Amino acid sequence: MAKTVNKELAQFISDRFNEIMKTTGLELEVFAAYSKIGYSTFRTYHSRTVRISVETLKKICDAYQISLTDFFNLDKSLVVNPPVIKHVQEFQIKYLHNKNKLLKDEGIKFAAKPTGAGNKWEREMIKYIVLHTDYFNTSRSIAEMAIDFAKDFELVLESGRIYELLRKYVDHEIKREKSTRINHDHSTSNRMIFLYKKA
């Protein structure tokens, strides 16, 4: 792609794109999609870094039913016909809906329970438990976690390792609070413990 040489013309074309987007209410990404131009490619035209060909410009104008003559008429504001505006706005609703659905599906895929072994797997499992389960909706001590992780997630960890893995989430996704330890005979211990819960 050739770099822009005529900065004035590039600015004018970019301003015209903005005019169409303002009239139609389209976002930059949707404007490109409706024109059937790749988003990253269109951004280079819009930001005036790469020269746009007449063929590509005509393709964009055709999508919005604007003639090249009108597009380049300095004395005339661009007019987009109401039926075209209605159609592109319906397109935008569908486009954004599909994009959000795709992002949601990707999020679900990402949230799948990790498999494997080793240190990386342990980190991924803790991340999964903190971000994608309701485990920390209830306050938990590290001693409780050691038992629960082994039983519910097949994640066998020493207390020190659990403490180390949770550190990056403390004060962000989970909070840590001091609490009085209760002994097996239900008496109060002099020893303080930390409880972890979703922030």
Short mmCIF file of N, CA and C in Angstrom, two decimals, residues 139-145 159 163 175-184 187-197:
data_model
loop_
_atom_site.label_atom_id
_atom_site.label_comp_id
_atom_site.label_asym_id
_atom_site.label_seq_id
_atom_site.Cartn_x
_atom_site.Cartn_y
_atom_site.Cartn_z
N SER A 139 -16.29 -16.89 52.44
CA SER A 139 -14.94 -16.70 52.99
C SER A 139 -14.28 -18.06 53.23
N ARG A 140 -13.00 -18.18 52.83
CA ARG A 140 -12.27 -19.45 52.96
C ARG A 140 -10.90 -19.21 53.57
N SER A 141 -10.49 -20.11 54.42
CA SER A 141 -9.12 -20.08 54.94
C SER A 141 -8.25 -20.92 54.01
N ILE A 142 -6.95 -20.74 54.10
CA ILE A 142 -6.04 -21.52 53.25
C ILE A 142 -6.12 -23.00 53.62
N ALA A 143 -6.32 -23.30 54.88
CA ALA A 143 -6.46 -24.72 55.30
C ALA A 143 -7.68 -25.34 54.63
N GLU A 144 -8.79 -24.59 54.57
CA GLU A 144 -10.00 -25.09 53.90
C GLU A 144 -9.76 -25.28 52.40
N MET A 145 -9.05 -24.32 51.83
CA MET A 145 -8.76 -24.41 50.38
C MET A 145 -7.96 -25.66 50.06
N SER A 159 -0.08 -25.41 51.70
CA SER A 159 -0.61 -24.10 52.12
C SER A 159 0.24 -22.94 51.59
N TYR A 163 -0.98 -19.84 49.13
CA TYR A 163 -0.77 -18.43 49.51
C TYR A 163 -0.05 -17.68 48.39
N LYS A 175 -10.48 -10.35 48.37
CA LYS A 175 -9.93 -9.58 49.50
C LYS A 175 -9.51 -10.55 50.59
N ARG A 176 -8.53 -10.14 51.38
CA ARG A 176 -8.02 -10.97 52.47
C ARG A 176 -8.24 -10.24 53.78
N GLU A 177 -8.88 -10.93 54.72
CA GLU A 177 -9.19 -10.29 56.00
C GLU A 177 -8.73 -11.17 57.15
N LYS A 178 -8.27 -10.50 58.21
CA LYS A 178 -7.87 -11.24 59.41
C LYS A 178 -9.11 -11.75 60.12
N SER A 179 -8.96 -12.93 60.71
CA SER A 179 -10.08 -13.51 61.44
C SER A 179 -9.54 -14.33 62.61
N THR A 180 -10.39 -14.50 63.61
CA THR A 180 -10.01 -15.32 64.76
C THR A 180 -10.24 -16.78 64.41
N ARG A 181 -9.26 -17.61 64.72
CA ARG A 181 -9.38 -19.05 64.43
C ARG A 181 -10.23 -19.73 65.49
N ILE A 182 -11.13 -20.59 65.03
CA ILE A 182 -11.96 -21.39 65.96
C ILE A 182 -11.37 -22.80 66.01
N ASN A 183 -11.11 -23.28 67.23
CA ASN A 183 -10.55 -24.62 67.41
C ASN A 183 -11.62 -25.69 67.20
N HIS A 184 -11.17 -26.96 67.15
CA HIS A 184 -12.10 -28.08 66.94
C HIS A 184 -13.12 -28.18 68.08
N SER A 187 -13.63 -23.57 70.80
CA SER A 187 -13.06 -22.46 71.57
C SER A 187 -12.30 -21.53 70.62
N THR A 188 -12.09 -20.30 71.06
CA THR A 188 -11.39 -19.32 70.23
C THR A 188 -9.89 -19.43 70.45
N SER A 189 -9.17 -19.53 69.33
CA SER A 189 -7.72 -19.63 69.41
C SER A 189 -7.10 -18.25 69.51
N ASN A 190 -5.91 -18.18 70.09
CA ASN A 190 -5.18 -16.91 70.16
C ASN A 190 -4.55 -16.58 68.80
N ARG A 191 -4.48 -17.58 67.94
CA ARG A 191 -3.83 -17.42 66.64
C ARG A 191 -4.80 -16.82 65.63
N MET A 192 -4.33 -15.80 64.90
CA MET A 192 -5.16 -15.17 63.85
C MET A 192 -4.92 -15.88 62.51
N ILE A 193 -5.96 -15.95 61.70
CA ILE A 193 -5.82 -16.53 60.36
C ILE A 193 -6.36 -15.52 59.34
N PHE A 194 -6.07 -15.75 58.07
CA PHE A 194 -6.61 -14.92 57.01
C PHE A 194 -7.73 -15.67 56.30
N LEU A 195 -8.81 -14.96 55.99
CA LEU A 195 -9.89 -15.50 55.19
C LEU A 195 -9.92 -14.76 53.86
N TYR A 196 -10.16 -15.50 52.80
CA TYR A 196 -10.19 -14.94 51.44
C TYR A 196 -11.60 -15.00 50.90
N LYS A 197 -12.04 -13.88 50.29
CA LYS A 197 -13.38 -13.82 49.73
C LYS A 197 -13.38 -12.90 48.51
#
